[in-house]
PDB file of C-alpha atoms in Angstrom:
ATOM      1  CA  UNK A   1     -21.853  26.155 -18.750  1.00  0.00           C
ATOM      2  CA  UNK A   2     -22.595  23.396 -16.299  1.00  0.00           C
ATOM      3  CA  UNK A   3     -26.329  24.105 -15.707  1.00  0.00           C
ATOM      4  CA  UNK A   4     -27.053  24.535 -19.370  1.00  0.00           C
ATOM      5  CA  UNK A   5     -25.137  21.352 -20.236  1.00  0.00           C
ATOM      6  CA  UNK A   6     -27.047  19.391 -17.465  1.00  0.00           C
ATOM      7  CA  UNK A   7     -30.381  20.716 -18.857  1.00  0.00           C
ATOM      8  CA  UNK A   8     -29.361  19.457 -22.347  1.00  0.00           C
ATOM      9  CA  UNK A   9     -28.197  16.131 -20.970  1.00  0.00           C
ATOM     10  CA  UNK A  10     -31.609  15.682 -19.225  1.00  0.00           C
ATOM     11  CA  UNK A  11     -33.400  16.793 -22.428  1.00  0.00           C
ATOM     12  CA  UNK A  12     -35.185  19.581 -20.606  1.00  0.00           C
ATOM     13  CA  UNK A  13     -34.461  22.295 -23.285  1.00  0.00           C
ATOM     14  CA  UNK A  14     -37.399  22.978 -25.559  1.00  0.00           C
ATOM     15  CA  UNK A  15     -36.175  26.066 -27.433  1.00  0.00           C
ATOM     16  CA  UNK A  16     -32.712  27.442 -28.332  1.00  0.00           C
ATOM     17  CA  UNK A  17     -31.450  30.599 -29.914  1.00  0.00           C
ATOM     18  CA  UNK A  18     -27.925  31.012 -31.277  1.00  0.00           C
ATOM     19  CA  UNK A  19     -26.356  34.155 -32.398  1.00  0.00           C
ATOM     20  CA  UNK A  20     -23.794  33.734 -35.116  1.00  0.00           C
ATOM     21  CA  UNK A  21     -21.554  36.703 -35.778  1.00  0.00           C
ATOM     22  CA  UNK A  22     -18.693  37.149 -38.350  1.00  0.00           C
ATOM     23  CA  UNK A  23     -16.117  37.000 -35.510  1.00  0.00           C
ATOM     24  CA  UNK A  24     -13.711  34.263 -34.439  1.00  0.00           C
ATOM     25  CA  UNK A  25     -12.396  34.321 -30.935  1.00  0.00           C
ATOM     26  CA  UNK A  26     -10.931  30.851 -30.415  1.00  0.00           C
ATOM     27  CA  UNK A  27     -10.434  29.342 -26.955  1.00  0.00           C
ATOM     28  CA  UNK A  28     -11.907  26.376 -25.069  1.00  0.00           C
ATOM     29  CA  UNK A  29     -15.457  27.703 -24.625  1.00  0.00           C
ATOM     30  CA  UNK A  30     -18.249  25.505 -25.883  1.00  0.00           C
ATOM     31  CA  UNK A  31     -21.715  26.673 -26.861  1.00  0.00           C
ATOM     32  CA  UNK A  32     -23.177  23.900 -24.745  1.00  0.00           C
ATOM     33  CA  UNK A  33     -21.435  21.851 -22.096  1.00  0.00           C
ATOM     34  CA  UNK A  34     -22.481  18.601 -20.574  1.00  0.00           C
ATOM     35  CA  UNK A  35     -21.764  15.005 -21.563  1.00  0.00           C
ATOM     36  CA  UNK A  36     -22.464  15.595 -25.147  1.00  0.00           C
ATOM     37  CA  UNK A  37     -23.718  13.096 -27.789  1.00  0.00           C
ATOM     38  CA  UNK A  38     -21.765   9.991 -28.651  1.00  0.00           C
ATOM     39  CA  UNK A  39     -22.250  10.707 -32.387  1.00  0.00           C
ATOM     40  CA  UNK A  40     -24.025  13.130 -34.552  1.00  0.00           C
ATOM     41  CA  UNK A  41     -26.891  10.664 -34.973  1.00  0.00           C
ATOM     42  CA  UNK A  42     -27.461  10.844 -31.153  1.00  0.00           C
ATOM     43  CA  UNK A  43     -27.300  14.615 -31.052  1.00  0.00           C
ATOM     44  CA  UNK A  44     -30.281  16.986 -30.828  1.00  0.00           C
ATOM     45  CA  UNK A  45     -31.491  18.199 -34.176  1.00  0.00           C
ATOM     46  CA  UNK A  46     -33.328  21.497 -34.510  1.00  0.00           C
ATOM     47  CA  UNK A  47     -36.954  21.526 -35.743  1.00  0.00           C
ATOM     48  CA  UNK A  48     -39.077  24.609 -36.367  1.00  0.00           C
ATOM     49  CA  UNK A  49     -36.015  26.481 -37.397  1.00  0.00           C
ATOM     50  CA  UNK A  50     -36.202  30.202 -37.935  1.00  0.00           C
ATOM     51  CA  UNK A  51     -33.413  32.322 -39.422  1.00  0.00           C
ATOM     52  CA  UNK A  52     -33.330  36.062 -38.804  1.00  0.00           C
ATOM     53  CA  UNK A  53     -30.670  38.603 -39.852  1.00  0.00           C
ATOM     54  CA  UNK A  54     -29.657  41.262 -37.307  1.00  0.00           C
ATOM     55  CA  UNK A  55     -27.161  43.606 -38.855  1.00  0.00           C
ATOM     56  CA  UNK A  56     -24.193  41.435 -39.931  1.00  0.00           C
ATOM     57  CA  UNK A  57     -25.242  38.714 -37.468  1.00  0.00           C
ATOM     58  CA  UNK A  58     -27.529  35.728 -37.937  1.00  0.00           C
ATOM     59  CA  UNK A  59     -29.995  34.509 -35.250  1.00  0.00           C
ATOM     60  CA  UNK A  60     -30.961  30.815 -35.477  1.00  0.00           C
ATOM     61  CA  UNK A  61     -33.897  29.768 -33.394  1.00  0.00           C
ATOM     62  CA  UNK A  62     -35.332  26.211 -33.082  1.00  0.00           C
ATOM     63  CA  UNK A  63     -36.616  23.412 -30.965  1.00  0.00           C
ATOM     64  CA  UNK A  64     -34.229  20.508 -30.197  1.00  0.00           C
ATOM     65  CA  UNK A  65     -35.437  17.108 -31.032  1.00  0.00           C
ATOM     66  CA  UNK A  66     -33.663  13.934 -29.835  1.00  0.00           C
ATOM     67  CA  UNK A  67     -34.165  10.601 -31.604  1.00  0.00           C
ATOM     68  CA  UNK A  68     -34.236   7.288 -29.706  1.00  0.00           C
ATOM     69  CA  UNK A  69     -30.841   5.703 -29.383  1.00  0.00           C
ATOM     70  CA  UNK A  70     -29.908   3.710 -32.420  1.00  0.00           C
ATOM     71  CA  UNK A  71     -28.560   0.217 -31.788  1.00  0.00           C
ATOM     72  CA  UNK A  72     -25.036  -0.283 -33.086  1.00  0.00           C
TER      73      UNK A  72
END
């Protein structure tokens, strides 16, 4: 939680891997904590994306890319 979120906030993360399963658990748990982006435009977008099927699950791997802040 906290350490991972701080790494994203500092833009220190260079590769991510998410596992998506056909299972809904609910609850307050986030995939990545931290301050978060102010908008979807300010969020990290994945580049070099790779999709892999593992049984019924899907593995999504990529490199986060942050754009410069857009003046509003």
